[in-house]
Amino acid sequence: MVIITGLFDALSILTRIPLSGESEWTTRTWALAWFPVVGALFGALWMIWFQLFPGLPISLRAVGALTTEIILTGGLHWDGWADVFDGWAARAEKRDQARKDSRIGTIGVLWVVLAVAAFIGLWVQVDVIQDARVIVFMAPVLARTAIAVGLAVIPASSQSRLAKWTQDHVNARGAVIAVMITLAIIAGFWGWKGILGLGIIAVCDTLFLEYWRRLFNGLNGDVLGATVIFTELLSLSVGIGLWR
């Protein structure tokens, strides 16, 4: 029952769906184990946009999928993406201040525009691939698995209450289950080529997380959000490269 409750906790962490509150977490939750399942829900929504609206240009279907995800998450991943680049552009002594500023800076806006353009461009490219639906489905799954692993193994920054609170209340072993679920999905859909793609994504995500960990002296919520965006774009790119 505790493990099943982790699904609702995962939805509460990763979406705006009000299913459980922080005050209810009296024991360590298995939320991390359910992160790829939540990712699969977003993947299914992406597939709906990809498959059920063939009359729309692929670029508009991409915008529809992205808008749906932003509505359900409150845009928290995109906010994190913008914030980390605002911090990256600031002087070392002001990085955390720039990252936490509620106003998005010019650099943050530019990186959001670039990421949205890349997202639409990747959807256009993936549209001509035979396994396009699976590539679209897997990107959100891999993105949520990436942050489950990040939360399990990377110490939170002393400046991040969200990441620290989450790490204090989740069972890190849930990340192992998350990886096993993801491996099973990938092996079922793609076999050895999928495992190769996962290896490429894992290496790139490790480098991405390590860079931001060093820059901000630990993990924080914005880095986790940025990792979701990075991994979604990376997964689409790797899928296109392997199955074109």
mmCIF file of C-alpha atoms in Angstrom:
data_model
loop_
_atom_site.group_PDB
_atom_site.id
_atom_site.type_symbol
_atom_site.label_atom_id
_atom_site.label_comp_id
_atom_site.label_asym_id
_atom_site.label_seq_id
_atom_site.Cartn_x
_atom_site.Cartn_y
_atom_site.Cartn_z
ATOM 1 C CA MET A 1 0.000 0.000 0.000
ATOM 2 C CA VAL A 2 2.888 2.362 0.800
ATOM 3 C CA ILE A 3 4.389 1.694 -2.623
ATOM 4 C CA ILE A 4 1.057 2.378 -4.366
ATOM 5 C CA THR A 5 0.703 5.626 -2.423
ATOM 6 C CA GLY A 6 3.996 6.647 -3.994
ATOM 7 C CA LEU A 7 2.174 7.105 -7.315
ATOM 8 C CA PHE A 8 0.039 9.869 -5.844
ATOM 9 C CA ASP A 9 3.114 11.405 -4.242
ATOM 10 C CA ALA A 10 4.918 11.326 -7.603
ATOM 11 C CA LEU A 11 1.978 13.030 -9.295
ATOM 12 C CA SER A 12 1.985 15.690 -6.574
ATOM 13 C CA ILE A 13 5.716 16.338 -7.062
ATOM 14 C CA LEU A 14 5.731 16.344 -10.868
ATOM 15 C CA THR A 15 2.353 17.893 -11.695
ATOM 16 C CA ARG A 16 -0.157 20.434 -10.437
ATOM 17 C CA ILE A 17 -2.675 17.682 -9.705
ATOM 18 C CA PRO A 18 -3.525 18.042 -5.958
ATOM 19 C CA LEU A 19 -3.460 14.442 -4.731
ATOM 20 C CA SER A 20 -1.383 14.591 -1.539
ATOM 21 C CA GLY A 21 0.250 17.227 0.566
ATOM 22 C CA GLU A 22 3.657 17.475 2.187
ATOM 23 C CA SER A 23 2.104 17.168 5.640
ATOM 24 C CA GLU A 24 0.832 13.664 4.759
ATOM 25 C CA TRP A 25 4.339 12.297 4.166
ATOM 26 C CA THR A 26 4.983 10.813 7.589
ATOM 27 C CA THR A 27 7.159 8.016 6.171
ATOM 28 C CA ARG A 28 9.637 7.913 3.324
ATOM 29 C CA THR A 29 7.628 7.734 0.114
ATOM 30 C CA TRP A 30 8.335 5.467 -2.858
ATOM 31 C CA ALA A 31 7.532 8.342 -5.212
ATOM 32 C CA LEU A 32 10.785 7.963 -7.180
ATOM 33 C CA ALA A 33 9.735 4.489 -8.314
ATOM 34 C CA TRP A 34 6.704 6.029 -10.004
ATOM 35 C CA PHE A 35 8.489 8.864 -11.810
ATOM 36 C CA PRO A 36 8.724 6.933 -15.131
ATOM 37 C CA VAL A 37 5.032 6.028 -14.828
ATOM 38 C CA VAL A 38 4.157 9.718 -14.558
ATOM 39 C CA GLY A 39 6.453 10.249 -17.525
ATOM 40 C CA ALA A 40 4.482 7.581 -19.403
ATOM 41 C CA LEU A 41 1.285 9.565 -18.787
ATOM 42 C CA PHE A 42 2.878 12.580 -20.456
ATOM 43 C CA GLY A 43 4.225 10.322 -23.194
ATOM 44 C CA ALA A 44 0.703 9.058 -23.848
ATOM 45 C CA LEU A 45 -0.547 12.646 -24.121
ATOM 46 C CA TRP A 46 2.242 13.429 -26.567
ATOM 47 C CA MET A 47 1.260 10.366 -28.619
ATOM 48 C CA ILE A 48 -2.356 11.536 -28.705
ATOM 49 C CA TRP A 49 -1.271 14.847 -30.183
ATOM 50 C CA PHE A 50 1.090 13.085 -32.569
ATOM 51 C CA GLN A 51 -1.325 10.394 -33.762
ATOM 52 C CA LEU A 52 -4.894 11.667 -33.473
ATOM 53 C CA PHE A 53 -4.579 15.042 -35.191
ATOM 54 C CA PRO A 54 -3.086 14.146 -38.599
ATOM 55 C CA GLY A 55 -4.834 17.093 -40.223
ATOM 56 C CA LEU A 56 -2.756 19.545 -38.214
ATOM 57 C CA PRO A 57 0.770 20.486 -39.284
ATOM 58 C CA ILE A 58 3.318 18.616 -37.191
ATOM 59 C CA SER A 59 4.614 21.902 -35.774
ATOM 60 C CA LEU A 60 1.163 22.720 -34.353
ATOM 61 C CA ARG A 61 0.861 19.223 -32.896
ATOM 62 C CA ALA A 62 4.203 19.779 -31.182
ATOM 63 C CA VAL A 63 2.950 23.062 -29.738
ATOM 64 C CA GLY A 64 -0.237 21.312 -28.575
ATOM 65 C CA ALA A 65 1.745 18.574 -26.805
ATOM 66 C CA LEU A 66 4.027 21.129 -25.194
ATOM 67 C CA THR A 67 1.109 23.295 -24.068
ATOM 68 C CA THR A 68 -0.656 20.307 -22.504
ATOM 69 C CA GLU A 69 2.461 19.420 -20.528
ATOM 70 C CA ILE A 70 2.916 23.011 -19.368
ATOM 71 C CA ILE A 71 -0.702 23.192 -18.176
ATOM 72 C CA LEU A 72 -0.394 19.955 -16.186
ATOM 73 C CA THR A 73 2.974 20.825 -14.646
ATOM 74 C CA GLY A 74 2.416 24.541 -14.164
ATOM 75 C CA GLY A 75 5.415 25.106 -16.404
ATOM 76 C CA LEU A 76 7.760 24.279 -13.523
ATOM 77 C CA HIS A 77 10.302 22.472 -15.734
ATOM 78 C CA TRP A 78 10.494 25.357 -18.183
ATOM 79 C CA ASP A 79 10.804 27.790 -15.301
ATOM 80 C CA GLY A 80 13.754 25.757 -14.014
ATOM 81 C CA TRP A 81 15.302 25.738 -17.497
ATOM 82 C CA ALA A 82 15.144 29.539 -17.690
ATOM 83 C CA ASP A 83 16.335 30.026 -14.108
ATOM 84 C CA VAL A 84 19.483 27.907 -14.396
ATOM 85 C CA PHE A 85 20.607 29.822 -17.467
ATOM 86 C CA ASP A 86 19.923 33.131 -15.743
ATOM 87 C CA GLY A 87 22.172 31.886 -12.937
ATOM 88 C CA TRP A 88 24.745 30.620 -15.435
ATOM 89 C CA ALA A 89 24.990 34.076 -17.023
ATOM 90 C CA ALA A 90 25.459 35.887 -13.697
ATOM 91 C CA ARG A 91 28.715 36.476 -11.836
ATOM 92 C CA ALA A 92 29.740 33.676 -9.488
ATOM 93 C CA GLU A 93 28.759 35.531 -6.326
ATOM 94 C CA LYS A 94 25.296 36.328 -7.704
ATOM 95 C CA ARG A 95 24.392 33.019 -9.361
ATOM 96 C CA ASP A 96 21.928 31.847 -6.741
ATOM 97 C CA GLN A 97 20.388 35.294 -6.505
ATOM 98 C CA ALA A 98 19.885 35.425 -10.285
ATOM 99 C CA ARG A 99 18.499 31.893 -10.347
ATOM 100 C CA LYS A 100 15.979 32.609 -7.603
ATOM 101 C CA ASP A 101 14.822 35.924 -9.063
ATOM 102 C CA SER A 102 11.123 35.584 -9.943
ATOM 103 C CA ARG A 103 11.712 37.689 -13.055
ATOM 104 C CA ILE A 104 13.143 35.770 -16.003
ATOM 105 C CA GLY A 105 16.189 37.496 -17.447
ATOM 106 C CA THR A 106 17.152 37.990 -21.070
ATOM 107 C CA ILE A 107 19.428 34.943 -21.119
ATOM 108 C CA GLY A 108 16.697 32.750 -19.655
ATOM 109 C CA VAL A 109 14.202 33.931 -22.281
ATOM 110 C CA LEU A 110 16.675 33.264 -25.091
ATOM 111 C CA TRP A 111 17.310 29.708 -23.892
ATOM 112 C CA VAL A 112 13.568 29.044 -23.584
ATOM 113 C CA VAL A 113 13.056 30.254 -27.161
ATOM 114 C CA LEU A 114 15.917 28.043 -28.352
ATOM 115 C CA ALA A 115 14.542 25.014 -26.517
ATOM 116 C CA VAL A 116 11.000 25.505 -27.846
ATOM 117 C CA ALA A 117 12.369 25.917 -31.381
ATOM 118 C CA ALA A 118 14.441 22.748 -30.932
ATOM 119 C CA PHE A 119 11.395 20.870 -29.614
ATOM 120 C CA ILE A 120 9.282 21.815 -32.632
ATOM 121 C CA GLY A 121 12.140 21.084 -35.032
ATOM 122 C CA LEU A 122 12.669 17.638 -33.516
ATOM 123 C CA TRP A 123 8.971 16.814 -33.873
ATOM 124 C CA VAL A 124 9.188 17.767 -37.536
ATOM 125 C CA GLN A 125 12.162 15.415 -37.946
ATOM 126 C CA VAL A 126 10.640 12.545 -35.992
ATOM 127 C CA ASP A 127 7.431 12.683 -38.052
ATOM 128 C CA VAL A 128 9.102 10.869 -40.968
ATOM 129 C CA ILE A 129 10.484 7.975 -38.886
ATOM 130 C CA GLN A 130 8.752 4.599 -38.721
ATOM 131 C CA ASP A 131 9.058 4.286 -34.927
ATOM 132 C CA ALA A 132 8.020 7.910 -34.386
ATOM 133 C CA ARG A 133 5.264 7.160 -31.866
ATOM 134 C CA VAL A 134 7.603 5.214 -29.608
ATOM 135 C CA ILE A 135 10.261 7.943 -29.750
ATOM 136 C CA VAL A 136 7.661 10.551 -28.792
ATOM 137 C CA PHE A 137 6.328 8.348 -25.989
ATOM 138 C CA MET A 138 9.714 7.538 -24.477
ATOM 139 C CA ALA A 139 11.088 11.088 -24.182
ATOM 140 C CA PRO A 140 8.979 12.100 -21.125
ATOM 141 C CA VAL A 141 9.568 8.685 -19.525
ATOM 142 C CA LEU A 142 13.341 9.014 -19.755
ATOM 143 C CA ALA A 143 13.211 12.608 -18.525
ATOM 144 C CA ARG A 144 11.402 11.676 -15.303
ATOM 145 C CA THR A 145 13.661 8.678 -14.725
ATOM 146 C CA ALA A 146 16.667 10.986 -15.045
ATOM 147 C CA ILE A 147 15.524 13.247 -12.216
ATOM 148 C CA ALA A 148 14.565 10.258 -10.062
ATOM 149 C CA VAL A 149 18.172 9.078 -10.280
ATOM 150 C CA GLY A 150 19.440 12.624 -9.724
ATOM 151 C CA LEU A 151 17.415 12.982 -6.532
ATOM 152 C CA ALA A 152 18.681 9.618 -5.301
ATOM 153 C CA VAL A 153 22.409 10.151 -5.817
ATOM 154 C CA ILE A 154 23.234 13.881 -5.928
ATOM 155 C CA PRO A 155 23.306 15.861 -2.653
ATOM 156 C CA ALA A 156 20.967 18.841 -2.549
ATOM 157 C CA SER A 157 22.333 22.358 -2.406
ATOM 158 C CA SER A 158 22.114 24.071 0.968
ATOM 159 C CA GLN A 159 20.300 26.865 -0.890
ATOM 160 C CA SER A 160 17.510 24.580 -2.135
ATOM 161 C CA ARG A 161 14.746 23.816 0.330
ATOM 162 C CA LEU A 162 12.690 21.945 -2.286
ATOM 163 C CA ALA A 163 15.386 19.469 -3.344
ATOM 164 C CA LYS A 164 16.542 18.983 0.272
ATOM 165 C CA TRP A 165 12.990 18.436 1.535
ATOM 166 C CA THR A 166 12.258 15.957 -1.251
ATOM 167 C CA GLN A 167 15.446 13.989 -0.600
ATOM 168 C CA ASP A 168 14.602 13.837 3.104
ATOM 169 C CA HIS A 169 11.169 12.359 2.372
ATOM 170 C CA VAL A 170 11.727 9.932 -0.505
ATOM 171 C CA ASN A 171 13.130 6.418 -0.445
ATOM 172 C CA ALA A 172 16.231 6.516 -2.650
ATOM 173 C CA ARG A 173 15.766 2.828 -3.516
ATOM 174 C CA GLY A 174 12.758 3.905 -5.533
ATOM 175 C CA ALA A 175 15.169 5.204 -8.172
ATOM 176 C CA VAL A 176 16.415 1.636 -8.722
ATOM 177 C CA ILE A 177 12.849 0.533 -9.420
ATOM 178 C CA ALA A 178 12.410 3.528 -11.740
ATOM 179 C CA VAL A 179 15.466 2.489 -13.755
ATOM 180 C CA MET A 180 14.254 -1.129 -13.933
ATOM 181 C CA ILE A 181 10.831 -0.005 -15.181
ATOM 182 C CA THR A 182 12.465 2.199 -17.805
ATOM 183 C CA LEU A 183 14.798 -0.590 -18.934
ATOM 184 C CA ALA A 184 11.845 -2.966 -19.275
ATOM 185 C CA ILE A 185 9.904 -0.470 -21.394
ATOM 186 C CA ILE A 186 12.894 0.260 -23.625
ATOM 187 C CA ALA A 187 13.825 -3.407 -24.064
ATOM 188 C CA GLY A 188 10.222 -4.249 -24.913
ATOM 189 C CA PHE A 189 9.935 -1.543 -27.554
ATOM 190 C CA TRP A 190 13.435 -1.367 -29.026
ATOM 191 C CA GLY A 191 15.659 -4.207 -27.844
ATOM 192 C CA TRP A 192 19.438 -3.739 -27.885
ATOM 193 C CA LYS A 193 19.291 -0.528 -29.906
ATOM 194 C CA GLY A 194 17.122 1.017 -27.207
ATOM 195 C CA ILE A 195 19.626 0.004 -24.531
ATOM 196 C CA LEU A 196 22.368 1.684 -26.575
ATOM 197 C CA GLY A 197 20.270 4.845 -26.791
ATOM 198 C CA LEU A 198 19.654 4.736 -23.051
ATOM 199 C CA GLY A 199 23.401 4.496 -22.459
ATOM 200 C CA ILE A 200 24.030 7.593 -24.573
ATOM 201 C CA ILE A 201 21.309 9.510 -22.747
ATOM 202 C CA ALA A 202 22.577 8.364 -19.336
ATOM 203 C CA VAL A 203 26.105 9.604 -20.068
ATOM 204 C CA CYS A 204 24.868 12.978 -21.350
ATOM 205 C CA ASP A 205 22.498 13.409 -18.396
ATOM 206 C CA THR A 206 25.286 12.579 -15.962
ATOM 207 C CA LEU A 207 27.505 15.260 -17.493
ATOM 208 C CA PHE A 208 24.619 17.749 -17.537
ATOM 209 C CA LEU A 209 23.723 17.189 -13.886
ATOM 210 C CA GLU A 210 27.353 17.224 -12.780
ATOM 211 C CA TYR A 211 27.968 20.546 -14.526
ATOM 212 C CA TRP A 212 25.048 22.239 -12.792
ATOM 213 C CA ARG A 213 25.859 20.573 -9.463
ATOM 214 C CA ARG A 214 29.300 22.142 -9.567
ATOM 215 C CA LEU A 215 27.957 25.508 -10.692
ATOM 216 C CA PHE A 216 25.341 25.732 -7.921
ATOM 217 C CA ASN A 217 27.150 23.649 -5.264
ATOM 218 C CA GLY A 218 24.543 20.904 -5.246
ATOM 219 C CA LEU A 219 21.191 19.887 -6.636
ATOM 220 C CA ASN A 220 18.204 22.243 -6.649
ATOM 221 C CA GLY A 221 14.686 22.275 -8.034
ATOM 222 C CA ASP A 222 15.622 24.422 -11.014
ATOM 223 C CA VAL A 223 18.353 22.001 -12.070
ATOM 224 C CA LEU A 224 15.850 19.143 -11.868
ATOM 225 C CA GLY A 225 13.413 21.077 -14.042
ATOM 226 C CA ALA A 226 16.132 21.888 -16.551
ATOM 227 C CA THR A 227 17.128 18.217 -16.613
ATOM 228 C CA VAL A 228 13.601 17.266 -17.689
ATOM 229 C CA ILE A 229 13.736 19.675 -20.645
ATOM 230 C CA PHE A 230 17.285 18.643 -21.564
ATOM 231 C CA THR A 231 16.455 14.934 -21.437
ATOM 232 C CA GLU A 232 13.272 15.302 -23.473
ATOM 233 C CA LEU A 233 15.179 17.118 -26.221
ATOM 234 C CA LEU A 234 18.095 14.692 -25.970
ATOM 235 C CA SER A 235 15.835 11.627 -26.120
ATOM 236 C CA LEU A 236 14.101 12.894 -29.247
ATOM 237 C CA SER A 237 17.502 13.615 -30.816
ATOM 238 C CA VAL A 238 18.938 10.189 -29.951
ATOM 239 C CA GLY A 239 15.777 8.470 -31.167
ATOM 240 C CA ILE A 240 15.988 10.284 -34.488
ATOM 241 C CA GLY A 241 19.678 9.451 -34.817
ATOM 242 C CA LEU A 242 19.238 5.740 -34.099
ATOM 243 C CA TRP A 243 16.045 5.053 -36.037
ATOM 244 C CA ARG A 244 16.297 7.347 -39.045
#
